[in-house]
Amino acid sequence: MIRVTDIHKSFGTLEVLKGVSLDVAQGEVVSIVGASGAGKTTLLQIMGTLSRPDSGRVEIGGEDVSSLGDKALSKFRNERIGFVFQFHHLLAEFSAFENVCIPGLIGRRPRAEVERRAAELLDMMGLASRRDHKPGQLSGGEQQRVAIARALVNSPAVLLADEPSGNLDSHNRDEIHRLFFELREKLGQTIVIVTHDENLAAMADRKITMSDGTIL
Ligand SMILES: Nc1ncnc2c1ncn2[C@@H]1O[C@H](COP(=O)(O)OP(=O)(O)OP(=O)(O)O)[C@@H](O)[C@H]1O
Ligand SMILES: [Mg+2]
């Protein structure tokens, strides 16, 4: 589902990724760990087409994304890739339900279909009774579950998460971790999670360790 081949990336004179290759199978949950500054976020952003590598290939679902122009790439990203970050980045003025719908509406999918999917996902996240709450009226764990539902509303090929539980207490952290594996069971979702949490990293099918711009 994801194939990254010989990725190099520098910022100025700092070489952050030094020839990284990685394959992730359909339905696989892969964790990426490593010291701060090892290049984990940089790699995840390149995998997610948010950033372009200096050289190397990124294929998602068999499509070589390096060949896509900016407009096609935005469309591809909206339809095929879901992101969850450490901070939820929900829009404060909108309800949980509306936040989840937004990527579907940006993708110009039929409103009824988007709303049905959003309701289904909020239900799966245990948030059916919170759908009309604004982010400010939700707990940190609930906000993060809304962000996960939002990432999934377009049924992406891959879900990429960067320290998704880094900002949560231990109870909410466990809950979010459990959810990722439930998503794989129920949806066959392919998931890559960057984390500093050793428990979460160990739960994955495969744990990848990065050090100084390479995979060990
Ligand atoms: N846009 C940028 N411009 C310049 N340097 C950058 C940029 N983004 C990242 N870096 C540098 O690249 C290196 C790798 O950063 P990256 O964010 O990938 O690390 P990380 O492994 O995710 O670390 P952490 O665990 O702290 O999140 C760091 O030294 C960082 O300072
Ligand atoms: Mg990072």
PDB file of C-alpha atoms and ligand atoms in Angstrom:
ATOM      1  CA  MET A   1       0.000   0.000   0.000  1.00  0.00           C
ATOM      2  CA  ILE A   2       2.957   2.277   0.680  1.00  0.00           C
ATOM      3  CA  ARG A   3       6.304   1.941  -1.038  1.00  0.00           C
ATOM      4  CA  VAL A   4       9.014   4.443  -0.273  1.00  0.00           C
ATOM      5  CA  THR A   5      12.286   3.954  -2.157  1.00  0.00           C
ATOM      6  CA  ASP A   6      15.651   5.564  -1.420  1.00  0.00           C
ATOM      7  CA  ILE A   7      14.337   8.858  -0.111  1.00  0.00           C
ATOM      8  CA  HIS A   8      16.785  11.688   0.433  1.00  0.00           C
ATOM      9  CA  LYS A   9      15.834  15.001   1.993  1.00  0.00           C
ATOM     10  CA  SER A  10      17.933  17.914   3.169  1.00  0.00           C
ATOM     11  CA  PHE A  11      17.079  21.238   4.739  1.00  0.00           C
ATOM     12  CA  GLY A  12      19.914  23.526   3.676  1.00  0.00           C
ATOM     13  CA  THR A  13      23.123  21.719   4.562  1.00  0.00           C
ATOM     14  CA  LEU A  14      21.378  19.403   7.037  1.00  0.00           C
ATOM     15  CA  GLU A  15      20.745  15.970   5.509  1.00  0.00           C
ATOM     16  CA  VAL A  16      17.672  14.716   7.361  1.00  0.00           C
ATOM     17  CA  LEU A  17      16.840  11.555   5.368  1.00  0.00           C
ATOM     18  CA  LYS A  18      19.762   9.585   3.985  1.00  0.00           C
ATOM     19  CA  GLY A  19      18.264   7.007   1.641  1.00  0.00           C
ATOM     20  CA  VAL A  20      15.179   5.644   3.391  1.00  0.00           C
ATOM     21  CA  SER A  21      13.216   2.724   1.908  1.00  0.00           C
ATOM     22  CA  LEU A  22      10.115   1.169   3.413  1.00  0.00           C
ATOM     23  CA  ASP A  23       7.182  -1.009   2.302  1.00  0.00           C
ATOM     24  CA  VAL A  24       3.909  -1.170   4.192  1.00  0.00           C
ATOM     25  CA  ALA A  25       1.343  -3.818   3.245  1.00  0.00           C
ATOM     26  CA  GLN A  26      -2.431  -3.355   3.012  1.00  0.00           C
ATOM     27  CA  GLY A  27      -3.939  -3.626   6.503  1.00  0.00           C
ATOM     28  CA  GLU A  28      -0.587  -3.485   8.227  1.00  0.00           C
ATOM     29  CA  VAL A  29       0.033  -1.346  11.322  1.00  0.00           C
ATOM     30  CA  VAL A  30       3.618  -0.068  11.403  1.00  0.00           C
ATOM     31  CA  SER A  31       5.132   2.037  14.163  1.00  0.00           C
ATOM     32  CA  ILE A  32       8.118   4.327  13.723  1.00  0.00           C
ATOM     33  CA  VAL A  33      10.224   5.194  16.742  1.00  0.00           C
ATOM     34  CA  GLY A  34      13.546   6.957  17.252  1.00  0.00           C
ATOM     35  CA  ALA A  35      15.199   9.853  19.002  1.00  0.00           C
ATOM     36  CA  SER A  36      14.023  13.405  18.543  1.00  0.00           C
ATOM     37  CA  GLY A  37      15.434  14.784  15.295  1.00  0.00           C
ATOM     38  CA  ALA A  38      15.904  11.336  13.720  1.00  0.00           C
ATOM     39  CA  GLY A  39      13.687  12.320  10.778  1.00  0.00           C
ATOM     40  CA  LYS A  40      10.406  10.569  11.669  1.00  0.00           C
ATOM     41  CA  THR A  41       8.078  13.488  10.987  1.00  0.00           C
ATOM     42  CA  THR A  42       9.980  14.391   7.834  1.00  0.00           C
ATOM     43  CA  LEU A  43       9.530  10.836   6.538  1.00  0.00           C
ATOM     44  CA  LEU A  44       5.834  10.741   7.470  1.00  0.00           C
ATOM     45  CA  GLN A  45       5.212  14.062   5.716  1.00  0.00           C
ATOM     46  CA  ILE A  46       6.930  12.809   2.579  1.00  0.00           C
ATOM     47  CA  MET A  47       4.890   9.584   2.725  1.00  0.00           C
ATOM     48  CA  GLY A  48       1.787  11.724   3.090  1.00  0.00           C
ATOM     49  CA  THR A  49       2.736  13.941   0.107  1.00  0.00           C
ATOM     50  CA  LEU A  50       2.814  17.022   2.358  1.00  0.00           C
ATOM     51  CA  SER A  51       6.459  17.453   1.491  1.00  0.00           C
ATOM     52  CA  ARG A  52       8.475  16.407  -1.557  1.00  0.00           C
ATOM     53  CA  PRO A  53      11.717  14.448  -1.270  1.00  0.00           C
ATOM     54  CA  ASP A  54      14.900  15.712  -2.978  1.00  0.00           C
ATOM     55  CA  SER A  55      15.179  12.289  -4.605  1.00  0.00           C
ATOM     56  CA  GLY A  56      13.568   8.876  -4.359  1.00  0.00           C
ATOM     57  CA  ARG A  57      10.094   7.498  -5.037  1.00  0.00           C
ATOM     58  CA  VAL A  58       6.870   7.451  -3.071  1.00  0.00           C
ATOM     59  CA  GLU A  59       4.089   5.126  -4.209  1.00  0.00           C
ATOM     60  CA  ILE A  60       0.725   4.978  -2.470  1.00  0.00           C
ATOM     61  CA  GLY A  61      -1.673   2.245  -3.537  1.00  0.00           C
ATOM     62  CA  GLY A  62       0.513   1.632  -6.593  1.00  0.00           C
ATOM     63  CA  GLU A  63       0.444   5.261  -7.725  1.00  0.00           C
ATOM     64  CA  ASP A  64       3.754   7.096  -8.101  1.00  0.00           C
ATOM     65  CA  VAL A  65       2.958  10.396  -6.419  1.00  0.00           C
ATOM     66  CA  SER A  66       6.158  12.109  -7.557  1.00  0.00           C
ATOM     67  CA  SER A  67       4.655  12.390 -11.031  1.00  0.00           C
ATOM     68  CA  LEU A  68       1.636  14.383  -9.820  1.00  0.00           C
ATOM     69  CA  GLY A  69       1.464  18.185 -10.105  1.00  0.00           C
ATOM     70  CA  ASP A  70       0.396  20.291  -7.135  1.00  0.00           C
ATOM     71  CA  LYS A  71      -3.312  20.315  -7.958  1.00  0.00           C
ATOM     72  CA  ALA A  72      -3.521  16.586  -8.658  1.00  0.00           C
ATOM     73  CA  LEU A  73      -1.486  15.977  -5.537  1.00  0.00           C
ATOM     74  CA  SER A  74      -3.924  17.944  -3.349  1.00  0.00           C
ATOM     75  CA  LYS A  75      -6.789  15.891  -4.733  1.00  0.00           C
ATOM     76  CA  PHE A  76      -4.871  12.663  -4.236  1.00  0.00           C
ATOM     77  CA  ARG A  77      -4.039  13.626  -0.647  1.00  0.00           C
ATOM     78  CA  ASN A  78      -7.639  14.525   0.148  1.00  0.00           C
ATOM     79  CA  GLU A  79      -8.963  11.252  -1.224  1.00  0.00           C
ATOM     80  CA  ARG A  80      -6.271   8.754  -0.301  1.00  0.00           C
ATOM     81  CA  ILE A  81      -4.451   9.907   2.830  1.00  0.00           C
ATOM     82  CA  GLY A  82      -5.710  10.535   6.344  1.00  0.00           C
ATOM     83  CA  PHE A  83      -3.606  12.447   8.870  1.00  0.00           C
ATOM     84  CA  VAL A  84      -3.712  12.550  12.646  1.00  0.00           C
ATOM     85  CA  PHE A  85      -1.314  14.877  14.462  1.00  0.00           C
ATOM     86  CA  GLN A  86      -0.311  15.361  18.089  1.00  0.00           C
ATOM     87  CA  PHE A  87      -2.650  18.334  18.347  1.00  0.00           C
ATOM     88  CA  HIS A  88      -6.104  17.765  16.945  1.00  0.00           C
ATOM     89  CA  HIS A  89      -6.319  20.895  14.737  1.00  0.00           C
ATOM     90  CA  LEU A  90     -10.111  20.802  14.803  1.00  0.00           C
ATOM     91  CA  LEU A  91     -11.896  23.969  13.688  1.00  0.00           C
ATOM     92  CA  ALA A  92     -13.243  25.627  16.832  1.00  0.00           C
ATOM     93  CA  GLU A  93     -16.327  27.177  15.202  1.00  0.00           C
ATOM     94  CA  PHE A  94     -17.645  23.870  13.897  1.00  0.00           C
ATOM     95  CA  SER A  95     -19.259  20.930  15.678  1.00  0.00           C
ATOM     96  CA  ALA A  96     -17.597  17.530  15.927  1.00  0.00           C
ATOM     97  CA  PHE A  97     -19.886  16.276  13.160  1.00  0.00           C
ATOM     98  CA  GLU A  98     -19.109  19.223  10.872  1.00  0.00           C
ATOM     99  CA  ASN A  99     -15.369  18.854  11.468  1.00  0.00           C
ATOM    100  CA  VAL A 100     -15.550  15.214  10.412  1.00  0.00           C
ATOM    101  CA  CYS A 101     -17.543  16.112   7.274  1.00  0.00           C
ATOM    102  CA  ILE A 102     -15.149  18.833   6.045  1.00  0.00           C
ATOM    103  CA  PRO A 103     -12.634  16.658   4.094  1.00  0.00           C
ATOM    104  CA  GLY A 104     -15.553  14.946   2.330  1.00  0.00           C
ATOM    105  CA  LEU A 105     -17.109  18.263   1.346  1.00  0.00           C
ATOM    106  CA  ILE A 106     -13.727  19.642   0.213  1.00  0.00           C
ATOM    107  CA  GLY A 107     -13.480  16.526  -1.963  1.00  0.00           C
ATOM    108  CA  ARG A 108     -16.907  17.434  -3.417  1.00  0.00           C
ATOM    109  CA  ARG A 109     -18.447  14.105  -2.497  1.00  0.00           C
ATOM    110  CA  PRO A 110     -22.256  13.979  -2.210  1.00  0.00           C
ATOM    111  CA  ARG A 111     -23.282  15.588   1.093  1.00  0.00           C
ATOM    112  CA  ALA A 112     -25.655  12.777   2.099  1.00  0.00           C
ATOM    113  CA  GLU A 113     -22.943  10.177   1.626  1.00  0.00           C
ATOM    114  CA  VAL A 114     -20.383  12.248   3.580  1.00  0.00           C
ATOM    115  CA  GLU A 115     -22.844  12.794   6.438  1.00  0.00           C
ATOM    116  CA  ARG A 116     -23.708   9.110   6.604  1.00  0.00           C
ATOM    117  CA  ARG A 117     -20.038   8.183   6.780  1.00  0.00           C
ATOM    118  CA  ALA A 118     -19.303  10.883   9.381  1.00  0.00           C
ATOM    119  CA  ALA A 119     -22.136   9.645  11.617  1.00  0.00           C
ATOM    120  CA  GLU A 120     -20.946   6.061  11.243  1.00  0.00           C
ATOM    121  CA  LEU A 121     -17.360   6.994  12.189  1.00  0.00           C
ATOM    122  CA  LEU A 122     -18.382   9.122  15.178  1.00  0.00           C
ATOM    123  CA  ASP A 123     -20.436   6.154  16.314  1.00  0.00           C
ATOM    124  CA  MET A 124     -17.411   3.863  15.927  1.00  0.00           C
ATOM    125  CA  MET A 125     -15.367   6.340  17.991  1.00  0.00           C
ATOM    126  CA  GLY A 126     -17.980   6.206  20.766  1.00  0.00           C
ATOM    127  CA  LEU A 127     -18.933   9.825  20.128  1.00  0.00           C
ATOM    128  CA  ALA A 128     -22.487   9.542  18.803  1.00  0.00           C
ATOM    129  CA  SER A 129     -23.793  11.585  21.730  1.00  0.00           C
ATOM    130  CA  ARG A 130     -21.139  14.290  21.253  1.00  0.00           C
ATOM    131  CA  ARG A 131     -21.632  14.994  17.573  1.00  0.00           C
ATOM    132  CA  ASP A 132     -23.071  18.486  18.028  1.00  0.00           C
ATOM    133  CA  HIS A 133     -20.455  19.602  20.566  1.00  0.00           C
ATOM    134  CA  LYS A 134     -17.816  22.120  19.539  1.00  0.00           C
ATOM    135  CA  PRO A 135     -14.164  21.086  20.107  1.00  0.00           C
ATOM    136  CA  GLY A 136     -13.989  23.359  23.183  1.00  0.00           C
ATOM    137  CA  GLN A 137     -16.787  21.314  24.761  1.00  0.00           C
ATOM    138  CA  LEU A 138     -14.922  18.019  24.336  1.00  0.00           C
ATOM    139  CA  SER A 139     -12.183  16.375  26.402  1.00  0.00           C
ATOM    140  CA  GLY A 140      -8.698  15.954  24.931  1.00  0.00           C
ATOM    141  CA  GLY A 141      -9.327  12.276  24.206  1.00  0.00           C
ATOM    142  CA  GLU A 142     -12.672  13.053  22.573  1.00  0.00           C
ATOM    143  CA  GLN A 143     -11.105  15.791  20.449  1.00  0.00           C
ATOM    144  CA  GLN A 144      -8.464  13.363  19.235  1.00  0.00           C
ATOM    145  CA  ARG A 145     -11.112  10.744  18.400  1.00  0.00           C
ATOM    146  CA  VAL A 146     -12.965  13.367  16.329  1.00  0.00           C
ATOM    147  CA  ALA A 147      -9.679  14.075  14.531  1.00  0.00           C
ATOM    148  CA  ILE A 148      -9.315  10.362  13.768  1.00  0.00           C
ATOM    149  CA  ALA A 149     -12.876  10.206  12.409  1.00  0.00           C
ATOM    150  CA  ARG A 150     -12.094  13.253  10.261  1.00  0.00           C
ATOM    151  CA  ALA A 151      -8.973  11.533   8.908  1.00  0.00           C
ATOM    152  CA  LEU A 152     -11.086   8.549   7.857  1.00  0.00           C
ATOM    153  CA  VAL A 153     -14.134  10.226   6.339  1.00  0.00           C
ATOM    154  CA  ASN A 154     -12.907   9.784   2.765  1.00  0.00           C
ATOM    155  CA  SER A 155     -11.919   6.145   3.409  1.00  0.00           C
ATOM    156  CA  PRO A 156      -8.233   6.817   2.737  1.00  0.00           C
ATOM    157  CA  ALA A 157      -5.818   4.142   1.580  1.00  0.00           C
ATOM    158  CA  VAL A 158      -3.481   5.015   4.421  1.00  0.00           C
ATOM    159  CA  LEU A 159      -3.793   6.620   7.831  1.00  0.00           C
ATOM    160  CA  LEU A 160      -0.653   8.439   8.973  1.00  0.00           C
ATOM    161  CA  ALA A 161      -0.393   9.466  12.615  1.00  0.00           C
ATOM    162  CA  ASP A 162       2.354  11.616  14.152  1.00  0.00           C
ATOM    163  CA  GLU A 163       2.477  11.206  17.941  1.00  0.00           C
ATOM    164  CA  PRO A 164      -1.315  10.865  18.069  1.00  0.00           C
ATOM    165  CA  SER A 165      -1.402  10.208  21.820  1.00  0.00           C
ATOM    166  CA  GLY A 166       1.506  12.487  22.754  1.00  0.00           C
ATOM    167  CA  ASN A 167      -0.785  15.050  24.294  1.00  0.00           C
ATOM    168  CA  LEU A 168      -3.081  12.722  26.277  1.00  0.00           C
ATOM    169  CA  ASP A 169      -3.209  11.279  29.792  1.00  0.00           C
ATOM    170  CA  SER A 170      -2.655   7.546  30.212  1.00  0.00           C
ATOM    171  CA  HIS A 171      -6.345   6.583  30.146  1.00  0.00           C
ATOM    172  CA  ASN A 172      -7.089   8.467  26.922  1.00  0.00           C
ATOM    173  CA  ARG A 173      -3.810   7.291  25.475  1.00  0.00           C
ATOM    174  CA  ASP A 174      -4.783   3.626  25.946  1.00  0.00           C
ATOM    175  CA  GLU A 175      -8.195   4.337  24.448  1.00  0.00           C
ATOM    176  CA  ILE A 176      -6.673   5.907  21.317  1.00  0.00           C
ATOM    177  CA  HIS A 177      -4.204   3.039  20.965  1.00  0.00           C
ATOM    178  CA  ARG A 178      -7.013   0.475  21.199  1.00  0.00           C
ATOM    179  CA  LEU A 179      -8.909   2.412  18.532  1.00  0.00           C
ATOM    180  CA  PHE A 180      -6.138   2.131  15.952  1.00  0.00           C
ATOM    181  CA  PHE A 181      -6.239  -1.635  16.154  1.00  0.00           C
ATOM    182  CA  GLU A 182     -10.027  -1.649  16.043  1.00  0.00           C
ATOM    183  CA  LEU A 183      -9.785   0.371  12.815  1.00  0.00           C
ATOM    184  CA  ARG A 184      -7.558  -2.248  11.328  1.00  0.00           C
ATOM    185  CA  GLU A 185      -9.961  -5.032  12.398  1.00  0.00           C
ATOM    186  CA  LYS A 186     -13.126  -3.283  11.208  1.00  0.00           C
ATOM    187  CA  LEU A 187     -11.879  -1.367   8.163  1.00  0.00           C
ATOM    188  CA  GLY A 188      -8.689  -3.190   7.190  1.00  0.00           C
ATOM    189  CA  GLN A 189      -7.063   0.210   7.544  1.00  0.00           C
ATOM    190  CA  THR A 190      -3.348   0.537   6.725  1.00  0.00           C
ATOM    191  CA  ILE A 191      -1.744   2.643   9.464  1.00  0.00           C
ATOM    192  CA  VAL A 192       1.675   4.197  10.081  1.00  0.00           C
ATOM    193  CA  ILE A 193       2.173   5.674  13.536  1.00  0.00           C
ATOM    194  CA  VAL A 194       5.143   7.762  14.658  1.00  0.00           C
ATOM    195  CA  THR A 195       5.334   7.557  18.420  1.00  0.00           C
ATOM    196  CA  HIS A 196       7.537   7.973  21.478  1.00  0.00           C
ATOM    197  CA  ASP A 197       5.210   5.584  23.361  1.00  0.00           C
ATOM    198  CA  GLU A 198       6.946   2.218  23.681  1.00  0.00           C
ATOM    199  CA  ASN A 199       3.669   0.388  24.488  1.00  0.00           C
ATOM    200  CA  LEU A 200       1.989   1.612  21.328  1.00  0.00           C
ATOM    201  CA  ALA A 201       5.104   0.948  19.251  1.00  0.00           C
ATOM    202  CA  ALA A 202       5.257  -2.628  20.514  1.00  0.00           C
ATOM    203  CA  MET A 203       1.548  -3.267  19.734  1.00  0.00           C
ATOM    204  CA  ALA A 204       2.157  -2.678  16.017  1.00  0.00           C
ATOM    205  CA  ASP A 205       2.740  -5.526  13.561  1.00  0.00           C
ATOM    206  CA  ARG A 206       6.156  -4.072  12.871  1.00  0.00           C
ATOM    207  CA  LYS A 207       8.247  -1.529  14.726  1.00  0.00           C
ATOM    208  CA  ILE A 208      10.728   0.498  12.714  1.00  0.00           C
ATOM    209  CA  THR A 209      13.505   2.405  14.422  1.00  0.00           C
ATOM    210  CA  MET A 210      15.001   5.502  12.823  1.00  0.00           C
ATOM    211  CA  SER A 211      18.331   6.966  13.759  1.00  0.00           C
ATOM    212  CA  ASP A 212      19.989   9.982  12.224  1.00  0.00           C
ATOM    213  CA  GLY A 213      18.077   9.867   8.940  1.00  0.00           C
ATOM    214  CA  THR A 214      18.177   6.133   8.324  1.00  0.00           C
ATOM    215  CA  ILE A 215      16.141   3.066   9.238  1.00  0.00           C
ATOM    216  CA  LEU A 216      18.088   0.709  11.495  1.00  0.00           C
TER     217      LEU A 216
HETATM  218  N1  LIG B   1      11.339  22.674   7.607  1.00  0.00           N
HETATM  219  C1  LIG B   1      12.533  22.446   8.157  1.00  0.00           C
HETATM  220  N2  LIG B   1      13.559  23.262   7.972  1.00  0.00           N
HETATM  221  C2  LIG B   1      14.771  23.026   8.520  1.00  0.00           C
HETATM  222  N3  LIG B   1      15.042  21.950   9.295  1.00  0.00           N
HETATM  223  C3  LIG B   1      14.058  21.096   9.526  1.00  0.00           C
HETATM  224  C4  LIG B   1      12.749  21.277   8.991  1.00  0.00           C
HETATM  225  N4  LIG B   1      11.956  20.238   9.397  1.00  0.00           N
HETATM  226  C5  LIG B   1      12.740  19.470  10.151  1.00  0.00           C
HETATM  227  N5  LIG B   1      13.992  19.961  10.229  1.00  0.00           N
HETATM  228  C6  LIG B   1      15.126  19.335  10.949  1.00  0.00           C
HETATM  229  O1  LIG B   1      15.221  18.012  10.502  1.00  0.00           O
HETATM  230  C7  LIG B   1      15.539  17.121  11.562  1.00  0.00           C
HETATM  231  C8  LIG B   1      14.505  16.021  11.655  1.00  0.00           C
HETATM  232  O2  LIG B   1      13.252  16.580  12.040  1.00  0.00           O
HETATM  233  P1  LIG B   1      11.957  15.713  12.253  1.00  0.00           P
HETATM  234  O3  LIG B   1      10.866  16.652  12.582  1.00  0.00           O
HETATM  235  O4  LIG B   1      11.750  14.815  11.106  1.00  0.00           O
HETATM  236  O5  LIG B   1      12.381  14.852  13.538  1.00  0.00           O
HETATM  237  P2  LIG B   1      11.538  13.805  14.386  1.00  0.00           P
HETATM  238  O6  LIG B   1      12.239  12.501  14.317  1.00  0.00           O
HETATM  239  O7  LIG B   1      10.111  13.857  13.990  1.00  0.00           O
HETATM  240  O8  LIG B   1      11.726  14.388  15.887  1.00  0.00           O
HETATM  241  P3  LIG B   1      10.658  14.478  17.110  1.00  0.00           P
HETATM  242  O9  LIG B   1      10.647  13.121  17.740  1.00  0.00           O
HETATM  243  O10 LIG B   1      11.275  15.525  18.003  1.00  0.00           O
HETATM  244  O11 LIG B   1       9.336  14.899  16.572  1.00  0.00           O
HETATM  245  C9  LIG B   1      15.641  17.978  12.810  1.00  0.00           C
HETATM  246  O12 LIG B   1      16.991  18.242  13.055  1.00  0.00           O
HETATM  247  C10 LIG B   1      14.896  19.244  12.440  1.00  0.00           C
HETATM  248  O13 LIG B   1      15.402  20.350  13.130  1.00  0.00           O
HETATM  249 MG    MG B   2       8.374  14.526  14.911  1.00  0.00          MG
END
